[in-house]
Coordinates of C-alpha atoms in Angstrom, one line a residue:
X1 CA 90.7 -16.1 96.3
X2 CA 89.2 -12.6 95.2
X3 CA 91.9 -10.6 95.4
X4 CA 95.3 -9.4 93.2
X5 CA 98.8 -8.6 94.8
X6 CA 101.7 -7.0 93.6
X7 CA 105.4 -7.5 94.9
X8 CA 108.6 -5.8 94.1
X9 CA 111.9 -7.7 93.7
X10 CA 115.2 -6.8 93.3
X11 CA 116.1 -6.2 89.5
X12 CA 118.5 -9.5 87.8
X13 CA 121.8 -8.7 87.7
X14 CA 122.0 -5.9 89.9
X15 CA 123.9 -6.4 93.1
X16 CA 122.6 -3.7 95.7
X17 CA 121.9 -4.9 98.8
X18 CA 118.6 -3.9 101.0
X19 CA 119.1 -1.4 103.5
X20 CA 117.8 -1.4 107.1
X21 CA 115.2 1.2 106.8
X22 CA 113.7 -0.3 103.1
X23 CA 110.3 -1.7 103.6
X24 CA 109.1 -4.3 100.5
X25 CA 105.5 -2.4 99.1
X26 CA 103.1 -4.8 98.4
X27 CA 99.7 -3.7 96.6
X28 CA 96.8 -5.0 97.5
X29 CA 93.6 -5.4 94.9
X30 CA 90.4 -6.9 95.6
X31 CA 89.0 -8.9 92.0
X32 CA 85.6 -8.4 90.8
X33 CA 83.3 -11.7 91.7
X34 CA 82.4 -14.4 89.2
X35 CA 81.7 -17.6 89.1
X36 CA 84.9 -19.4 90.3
X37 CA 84.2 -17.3 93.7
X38 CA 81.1 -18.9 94.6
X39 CA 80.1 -22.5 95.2
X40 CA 76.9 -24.4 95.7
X41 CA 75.3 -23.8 99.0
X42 CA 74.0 -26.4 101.4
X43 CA 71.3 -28.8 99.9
X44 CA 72.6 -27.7 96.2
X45 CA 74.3 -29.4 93.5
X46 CA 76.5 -28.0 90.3
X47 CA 75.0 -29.1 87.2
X48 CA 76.8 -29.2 83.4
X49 CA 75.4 -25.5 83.0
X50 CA 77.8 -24.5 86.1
X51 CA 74.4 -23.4 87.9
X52 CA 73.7 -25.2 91.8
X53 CA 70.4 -26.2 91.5
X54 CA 68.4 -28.2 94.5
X55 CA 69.4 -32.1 95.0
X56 CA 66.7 -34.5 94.8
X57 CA 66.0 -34.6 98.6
X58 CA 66.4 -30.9 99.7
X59 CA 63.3 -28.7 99.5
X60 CA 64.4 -24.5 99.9
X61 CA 61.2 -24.0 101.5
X62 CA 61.8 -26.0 104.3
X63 CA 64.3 -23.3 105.6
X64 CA 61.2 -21.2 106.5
X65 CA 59.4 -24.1 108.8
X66 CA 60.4 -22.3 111.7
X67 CA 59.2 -18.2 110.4
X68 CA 56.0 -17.1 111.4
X69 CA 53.9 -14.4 109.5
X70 CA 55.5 -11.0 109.6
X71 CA 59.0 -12.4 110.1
X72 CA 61.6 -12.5 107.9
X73 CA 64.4 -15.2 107.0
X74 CA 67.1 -15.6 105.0
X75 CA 66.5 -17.1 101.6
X76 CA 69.4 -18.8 99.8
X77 CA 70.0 -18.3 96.1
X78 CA 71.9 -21.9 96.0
X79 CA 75.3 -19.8 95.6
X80 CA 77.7 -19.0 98.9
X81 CA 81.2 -17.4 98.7
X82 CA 83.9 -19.5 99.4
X83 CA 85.5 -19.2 102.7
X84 CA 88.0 -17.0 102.8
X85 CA 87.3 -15.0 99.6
X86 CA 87.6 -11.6 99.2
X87 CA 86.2 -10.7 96.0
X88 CA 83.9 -7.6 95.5
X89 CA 81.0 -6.4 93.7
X90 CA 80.4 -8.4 90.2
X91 CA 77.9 -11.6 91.1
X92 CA 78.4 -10.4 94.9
X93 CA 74.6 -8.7 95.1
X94 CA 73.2 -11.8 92.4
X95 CA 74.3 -14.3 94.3
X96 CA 74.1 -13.6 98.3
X97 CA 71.1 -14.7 100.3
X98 CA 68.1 -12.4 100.3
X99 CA 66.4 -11.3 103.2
X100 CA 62.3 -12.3 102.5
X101 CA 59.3 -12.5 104.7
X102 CA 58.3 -15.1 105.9
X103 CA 55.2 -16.6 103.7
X104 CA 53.1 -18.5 106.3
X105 CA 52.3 -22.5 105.9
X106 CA 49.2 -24.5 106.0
X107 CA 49.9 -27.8 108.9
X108 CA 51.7 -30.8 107.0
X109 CA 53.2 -33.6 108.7
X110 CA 51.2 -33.9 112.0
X111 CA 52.6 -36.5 114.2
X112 CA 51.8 -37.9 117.8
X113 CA 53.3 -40.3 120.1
X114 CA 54.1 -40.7 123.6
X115 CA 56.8 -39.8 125.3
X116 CA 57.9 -43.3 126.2
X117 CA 57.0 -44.4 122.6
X118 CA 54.8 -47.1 124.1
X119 CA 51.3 -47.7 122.8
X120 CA 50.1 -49.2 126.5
X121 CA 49.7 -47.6 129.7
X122 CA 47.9 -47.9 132.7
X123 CA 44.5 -46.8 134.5
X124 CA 45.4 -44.5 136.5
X125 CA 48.7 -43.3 135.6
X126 CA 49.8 -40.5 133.5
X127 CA 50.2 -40.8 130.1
X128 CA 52.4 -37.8 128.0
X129 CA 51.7 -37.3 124.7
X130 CA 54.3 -35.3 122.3
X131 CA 52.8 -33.8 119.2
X132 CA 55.3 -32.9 116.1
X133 CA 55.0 -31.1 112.9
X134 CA 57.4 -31.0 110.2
X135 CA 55.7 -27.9 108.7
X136 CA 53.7 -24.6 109.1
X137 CA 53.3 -21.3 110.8
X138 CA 53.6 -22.2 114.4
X139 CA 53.1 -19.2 116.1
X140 CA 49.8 -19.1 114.8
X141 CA 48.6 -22.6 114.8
X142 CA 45.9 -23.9 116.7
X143 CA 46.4 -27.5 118.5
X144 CA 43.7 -29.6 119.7
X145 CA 44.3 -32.8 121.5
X146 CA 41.0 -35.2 121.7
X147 CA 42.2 -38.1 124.4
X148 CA 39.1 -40.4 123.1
X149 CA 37.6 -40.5 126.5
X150 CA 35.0 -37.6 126.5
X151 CA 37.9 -35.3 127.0
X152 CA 39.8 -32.4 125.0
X153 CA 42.1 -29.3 125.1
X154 CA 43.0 -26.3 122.8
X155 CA 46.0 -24.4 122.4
X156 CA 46.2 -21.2 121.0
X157 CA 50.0 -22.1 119.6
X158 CA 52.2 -24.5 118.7
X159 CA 55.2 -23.6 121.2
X160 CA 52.9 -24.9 124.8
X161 CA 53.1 -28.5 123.5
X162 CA 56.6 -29.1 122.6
X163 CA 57.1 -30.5 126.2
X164 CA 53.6 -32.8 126.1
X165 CA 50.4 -33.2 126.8
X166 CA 49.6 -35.3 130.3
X167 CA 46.3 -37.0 130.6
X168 CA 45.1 -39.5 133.4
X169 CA 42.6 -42.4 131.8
X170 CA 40.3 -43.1 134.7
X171 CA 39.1 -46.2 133.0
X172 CA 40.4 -49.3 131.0
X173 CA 39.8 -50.0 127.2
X174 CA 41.4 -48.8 123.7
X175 CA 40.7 -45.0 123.3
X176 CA 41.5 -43.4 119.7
X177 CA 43.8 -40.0 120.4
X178 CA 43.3 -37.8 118.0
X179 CA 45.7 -34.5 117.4
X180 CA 44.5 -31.6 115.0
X181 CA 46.2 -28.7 113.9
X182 CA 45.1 -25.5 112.2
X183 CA 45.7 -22.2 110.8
X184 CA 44.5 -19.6 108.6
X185 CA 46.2 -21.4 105.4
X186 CA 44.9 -25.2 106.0
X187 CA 45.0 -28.2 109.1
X188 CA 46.1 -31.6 109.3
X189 CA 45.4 -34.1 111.6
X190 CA 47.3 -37.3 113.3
X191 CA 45.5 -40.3 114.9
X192 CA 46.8 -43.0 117.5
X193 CA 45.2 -45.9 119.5
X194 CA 46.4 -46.1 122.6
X195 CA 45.6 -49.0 125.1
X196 CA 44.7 -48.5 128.0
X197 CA 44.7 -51.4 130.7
X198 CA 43.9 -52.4 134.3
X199 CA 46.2 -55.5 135.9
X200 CA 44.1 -58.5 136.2
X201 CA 44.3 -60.3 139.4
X202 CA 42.0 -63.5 138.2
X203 CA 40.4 -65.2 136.3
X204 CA 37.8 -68.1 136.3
X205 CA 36.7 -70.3 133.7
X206 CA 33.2 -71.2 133.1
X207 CA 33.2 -74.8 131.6
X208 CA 30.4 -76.8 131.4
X209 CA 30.7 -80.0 134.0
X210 CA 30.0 -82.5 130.9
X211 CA 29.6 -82.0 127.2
X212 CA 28.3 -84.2 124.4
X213 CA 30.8 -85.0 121.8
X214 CA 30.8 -83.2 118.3
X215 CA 28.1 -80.8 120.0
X216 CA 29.4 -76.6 120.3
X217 CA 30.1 -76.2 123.8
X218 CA 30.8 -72.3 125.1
X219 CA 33.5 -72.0 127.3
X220 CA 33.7 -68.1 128.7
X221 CA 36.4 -66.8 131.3
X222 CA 35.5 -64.7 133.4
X223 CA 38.1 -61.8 134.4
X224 CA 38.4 -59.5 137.6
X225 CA 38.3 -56.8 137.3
X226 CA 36.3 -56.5 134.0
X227 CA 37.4 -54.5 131.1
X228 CA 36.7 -55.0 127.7
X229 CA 38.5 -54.6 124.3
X230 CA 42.3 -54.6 126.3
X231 CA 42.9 -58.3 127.1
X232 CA 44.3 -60.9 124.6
X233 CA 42.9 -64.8 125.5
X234 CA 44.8 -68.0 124.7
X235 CA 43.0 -71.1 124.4
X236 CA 44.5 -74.8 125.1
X237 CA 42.5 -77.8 124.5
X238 CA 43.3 -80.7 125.1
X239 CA 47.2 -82.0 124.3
X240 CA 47.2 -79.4 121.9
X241 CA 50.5 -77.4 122.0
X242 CA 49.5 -74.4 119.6
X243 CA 46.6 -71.9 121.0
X244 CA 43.9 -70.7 119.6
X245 CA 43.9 -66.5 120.3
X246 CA 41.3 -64.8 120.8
X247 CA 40.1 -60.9 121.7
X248 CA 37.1 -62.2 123.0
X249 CA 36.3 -63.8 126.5
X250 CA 34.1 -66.5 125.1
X251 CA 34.6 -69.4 123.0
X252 CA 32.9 -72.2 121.3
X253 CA 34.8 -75.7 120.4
X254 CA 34.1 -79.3 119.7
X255 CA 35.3 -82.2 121.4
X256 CA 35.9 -85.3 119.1
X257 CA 37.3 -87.5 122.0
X258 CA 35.2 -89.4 124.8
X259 CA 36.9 -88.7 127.9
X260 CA 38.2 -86.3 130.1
X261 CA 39.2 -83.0 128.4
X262 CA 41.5 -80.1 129.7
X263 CA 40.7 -76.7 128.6
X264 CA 43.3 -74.1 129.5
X265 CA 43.1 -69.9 129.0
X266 CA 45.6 -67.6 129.5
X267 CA 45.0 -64.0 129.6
X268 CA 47.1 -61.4 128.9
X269 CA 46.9 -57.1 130.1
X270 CA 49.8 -55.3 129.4
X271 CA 52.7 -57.1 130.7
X272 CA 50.3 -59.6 133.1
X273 CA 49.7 -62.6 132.8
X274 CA 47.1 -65.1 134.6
X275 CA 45.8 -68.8 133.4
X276 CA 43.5 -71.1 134.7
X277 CA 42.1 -74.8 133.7
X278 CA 39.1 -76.9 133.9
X279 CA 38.4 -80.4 133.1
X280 CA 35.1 -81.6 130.9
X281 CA 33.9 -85.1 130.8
X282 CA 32.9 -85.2 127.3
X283 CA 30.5 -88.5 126.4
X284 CA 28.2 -89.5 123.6
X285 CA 25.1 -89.1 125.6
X286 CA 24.4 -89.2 129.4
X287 CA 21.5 -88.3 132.0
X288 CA 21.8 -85.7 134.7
X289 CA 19.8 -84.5 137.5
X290 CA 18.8 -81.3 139.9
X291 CA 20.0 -82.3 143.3
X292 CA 18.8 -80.4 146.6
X293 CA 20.2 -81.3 150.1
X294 CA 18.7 -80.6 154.0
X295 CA 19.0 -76.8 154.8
X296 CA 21.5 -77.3 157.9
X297 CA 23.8 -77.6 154.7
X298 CA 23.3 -73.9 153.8
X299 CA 24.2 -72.5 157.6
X300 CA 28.1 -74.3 156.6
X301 CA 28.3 -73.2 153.3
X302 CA 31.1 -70.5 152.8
X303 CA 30.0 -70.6 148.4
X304 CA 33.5 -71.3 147.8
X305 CA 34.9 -73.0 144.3
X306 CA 37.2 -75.4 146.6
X307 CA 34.4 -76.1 149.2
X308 CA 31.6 -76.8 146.4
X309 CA 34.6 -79.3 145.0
X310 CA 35.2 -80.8 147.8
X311 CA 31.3 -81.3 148.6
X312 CA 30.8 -82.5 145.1
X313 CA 33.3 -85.8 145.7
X314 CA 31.7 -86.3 149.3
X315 CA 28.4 -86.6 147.6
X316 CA 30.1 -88.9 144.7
X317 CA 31.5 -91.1 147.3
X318 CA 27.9 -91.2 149.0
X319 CA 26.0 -92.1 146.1
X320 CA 28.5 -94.9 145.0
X321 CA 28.6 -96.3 148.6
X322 CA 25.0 -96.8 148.7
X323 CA 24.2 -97.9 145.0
X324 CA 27.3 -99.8 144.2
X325 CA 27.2 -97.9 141.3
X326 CA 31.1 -97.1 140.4
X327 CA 32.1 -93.7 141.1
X328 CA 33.7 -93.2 137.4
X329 CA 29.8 -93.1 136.6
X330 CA 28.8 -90.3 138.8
X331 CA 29.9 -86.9 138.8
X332 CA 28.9 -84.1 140.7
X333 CA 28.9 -80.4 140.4
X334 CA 27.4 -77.6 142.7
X335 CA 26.5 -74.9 142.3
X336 CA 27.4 -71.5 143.5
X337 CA 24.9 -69.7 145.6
X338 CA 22.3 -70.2 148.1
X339 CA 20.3 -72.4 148.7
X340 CA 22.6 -74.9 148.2
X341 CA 22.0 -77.2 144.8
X342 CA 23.7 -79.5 142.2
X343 CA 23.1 -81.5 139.3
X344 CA 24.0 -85.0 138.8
X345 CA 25.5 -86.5 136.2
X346 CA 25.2 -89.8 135.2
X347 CA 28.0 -91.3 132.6
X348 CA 28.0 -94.4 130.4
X349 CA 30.7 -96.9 131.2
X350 CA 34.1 -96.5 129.1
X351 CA 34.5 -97.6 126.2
X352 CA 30.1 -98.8 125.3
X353 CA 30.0 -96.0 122.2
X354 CA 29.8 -99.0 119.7
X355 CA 27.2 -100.5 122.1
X356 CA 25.1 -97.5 121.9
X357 CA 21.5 -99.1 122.5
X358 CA 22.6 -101.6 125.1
X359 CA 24.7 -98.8 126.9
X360 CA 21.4 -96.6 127.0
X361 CA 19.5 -99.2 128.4
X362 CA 22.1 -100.0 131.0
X363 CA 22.3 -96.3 132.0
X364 CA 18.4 -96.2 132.3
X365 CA 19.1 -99.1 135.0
X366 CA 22.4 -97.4 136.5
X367 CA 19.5 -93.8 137.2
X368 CA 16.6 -96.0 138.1
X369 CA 19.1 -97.5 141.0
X370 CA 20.5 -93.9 141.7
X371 CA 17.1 -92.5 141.9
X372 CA 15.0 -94.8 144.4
X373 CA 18.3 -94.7 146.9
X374 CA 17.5 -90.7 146.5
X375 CA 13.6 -91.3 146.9
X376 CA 14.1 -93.2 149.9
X377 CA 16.6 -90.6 151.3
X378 CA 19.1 -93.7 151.6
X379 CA 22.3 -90.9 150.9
X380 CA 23.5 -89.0 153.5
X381 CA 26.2 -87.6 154.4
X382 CA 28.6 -86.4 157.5
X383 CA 30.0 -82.6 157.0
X384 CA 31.4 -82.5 160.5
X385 CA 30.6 -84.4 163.6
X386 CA 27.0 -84.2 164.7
X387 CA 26.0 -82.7 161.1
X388 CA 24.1 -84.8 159.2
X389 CA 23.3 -83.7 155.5
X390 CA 20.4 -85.4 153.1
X391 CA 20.6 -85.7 149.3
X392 CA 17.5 -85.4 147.3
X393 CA 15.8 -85.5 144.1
X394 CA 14.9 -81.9 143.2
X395 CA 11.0 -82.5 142.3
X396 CA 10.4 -79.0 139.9
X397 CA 11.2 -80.5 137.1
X398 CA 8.1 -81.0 134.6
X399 CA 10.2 -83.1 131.9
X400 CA 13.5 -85.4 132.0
X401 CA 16.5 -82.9 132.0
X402 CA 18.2 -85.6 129.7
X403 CA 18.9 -84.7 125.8
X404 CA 21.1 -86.6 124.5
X405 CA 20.2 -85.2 120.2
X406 CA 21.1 -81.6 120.2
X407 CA 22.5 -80.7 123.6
X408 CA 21.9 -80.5 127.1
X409 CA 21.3 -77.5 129.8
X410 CA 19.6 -77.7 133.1
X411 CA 20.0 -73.9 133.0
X412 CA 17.4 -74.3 129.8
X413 CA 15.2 -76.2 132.0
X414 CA 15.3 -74.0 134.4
X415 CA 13.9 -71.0 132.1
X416 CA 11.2 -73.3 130.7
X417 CA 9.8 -73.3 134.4
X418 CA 10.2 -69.7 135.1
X419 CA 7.9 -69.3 131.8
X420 CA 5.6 -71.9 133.1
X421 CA 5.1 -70.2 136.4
X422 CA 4.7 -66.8 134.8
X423 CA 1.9 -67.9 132.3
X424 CA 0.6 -69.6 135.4
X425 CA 0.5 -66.2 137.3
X426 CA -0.9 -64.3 134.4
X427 CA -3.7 -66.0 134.0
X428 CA -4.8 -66.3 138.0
X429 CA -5.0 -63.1 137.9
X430 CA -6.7 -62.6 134.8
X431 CA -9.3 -64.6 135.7
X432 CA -9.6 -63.5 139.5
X433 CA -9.1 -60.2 139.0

């Protein structure tokens, strides 16, 4: 252990015995240091040469992570004297750390995250970001925190950020948070998305009322409040059991099955969750119709989805009680707004796809009857007592709003008149001008 003693004993053989006032003299010599006074320091392995040399996953420079320029720290030779050990001079001065200044480091591994460790949080609410670095000078490093929404701020060192960064995100989406660090030797910089989202409270789906089978048809839900980019969709059609997922609001499918059809969306913000689901009737081909009612319907209308339902099967019921015509052939569907309007649909009979010709020519008969009861203002109906309410044939249409080849849309027609008028308008006053 570094040092030499010396002890005396009492001679063999002689048989004197110790007085009171003898005191044993024992001299004490420190040894000169060498090798078997030393061992390998922290982060340091002995080798076959007996010299400690750095392990595999220790870096000696990382000891100076924490020194700024102008400081000084304590540099480690790899040798540290046993514990204990009382040796002098020899390797003492060759082995012992060194006091050396501190050499300054360029930004390496720049790292943000939140303080929750979450990538979500809410409009509205603060969000705290913590920003690390596993090397550099940071007393003299610059910060910069860009939040991705139009905002940023500085700092003129690292030690203001240690306890985060708050931000307030005043509106929803997916914002990239960017974190850059620099000093006078080099920079690094560190990059996270972070999403940003606003609870839904609904959601409607816009379905078409009937489809043509094996046609595209676009199916969009519409969410309140709006935000973009933050909301995951689920799509159900059908009996199927697996989704289809989606980042966008809209959606085309095909439907390969006459019938009714259920289409159901689910959409999720953050840990909300909201659904709803529509029915299509989807057919091989069918007619329709722009429907328009007697204005003492518009002073009861509240432009409700469950009142336009519920006015939708009154009018059903109407049209099959005067016509004859059975009511799984009729549907319905108004519209929202004012004035009040609809469109009629008019469906084949189940189960007449193999019959297509005959079933057209049968449906021609089923519109013709539906049409002169509407001409002759033959369907009416009660909304409350003393309220009468007439059904008519909406007369702007300049073509049949069937199409039974590559699609149908009364919303097509509709633009084909608006263009109509406006060439009609242009030239008036072209040639009146």
């Amino acid at each position: 252990m570094g040092e030499r003693k010396i002890y005396k004993k009492r001679k063999p053989g002689s048989q004197c015995s110790v007085g009171r006032d003898y005191s044993q003299t024992v001299v004490s010599e420190p040894c000169v240091c060498g090798q078997g006074d030393f061992e390998c320091d922290y982060g340091y392995e002995r080798h076959n040469n007996n010299q400690c040399i750095p392990s595999f996953w220790f870096s000696p420079s990382s000891l100076s992570k924490d020194c700024s320029i102008g400081q000084s720290y304590l540099n480690s030779t790899g040798y540290r004297r046993i514990v204990s050990n009382n040796c002098t001079d020899g390797l003492r001065e060759k082995y012992k750390a060194r006091m050396e200044k501190c050499p300054g480091k360029a930004p390496r591994g720049l790292h943000i995250l939140t303080s929750d460790g979450k990538l979500v949080t809410e409009q509205g609410h603060n969000a705290t970001f913590i920003i690390l670095m596993e090397e550099g000078d940071l007393q003299r490093t610059n910060i910069q925190l860009d939040f991705g929404d139009g905002i940023a701020v500085s700092y003129a060192n690292f030690s203001p950020v240690e306890d985060g960064i708050r931000h307030v995100y005043k509106s929803a989406g997916i914002f990239q948070v960017t974190a850059y660090a620099e000093n006078s030797l080099g920079s690094d910089t560190a990059v996270l998305f972070l999403h940003v989202v606003c609870p839904v409270e609904h959601v409607h789906l816009s379905v078409p009322f009937v489809a043509i089978r094996n046609k595209d048809v676009n199916i969009t839900a519409v969410v309140w409040p709006s935000q973009a980019g933050t909301l995951t969709y689920f799509w159900w059609f059908g009996n199927s059991t697996k989704p289809l997922i989606t980042l966008e609001s809209s959606i085309s499918y095909i439907f390969n099955e006459e019938g009714m059809n259920t289409v159901t969306v689910q959409v999720a913000a953050g840990n909300t969750l909201i659904q709803d689901t529509k029915e299509i009737a989807v057919h091989e081909y069918f007619q329709s119709q722009l429907l328009s009612f007697s204005p003492n319907l518009d002073y009861h209308n509240p432009d409700i989805p469950e009142w336009r339902q519920d006015i939708g099967k009154v009018i059903r019921r109407a049209l099959a009680q005067v016509t004859g015509i059975p009511d799984e052939q009729i549907l319905v569907a108004v519209f929202p707004g004012l004035p009040t309007s609809a469109e009629l649909f008019v469906l084949p009979r189940k189960n007449t796809t193999e019959r297509r010709k005959s079933s057209e020519a049968d449906l021609e008969q089923v519109v013709e009857i539906l049409f002169n009861a509407l001409n002759q203002n033959l369907v009416q109906f009660e909304l409350k007592p003393g309220v009468e309410v007439i059904v008519y044939v909406t007369q702007l249409t300049l073509a049949p709003l069937v199409d039974s080849s590559t699609g149908h849309s009364s919303s097509a027609m509709l633009m084909l008149l608006s263009v109509v008028f406006v060439g009609l308008a242009v030239f008036l006053i072209y040639k009146f001008k």
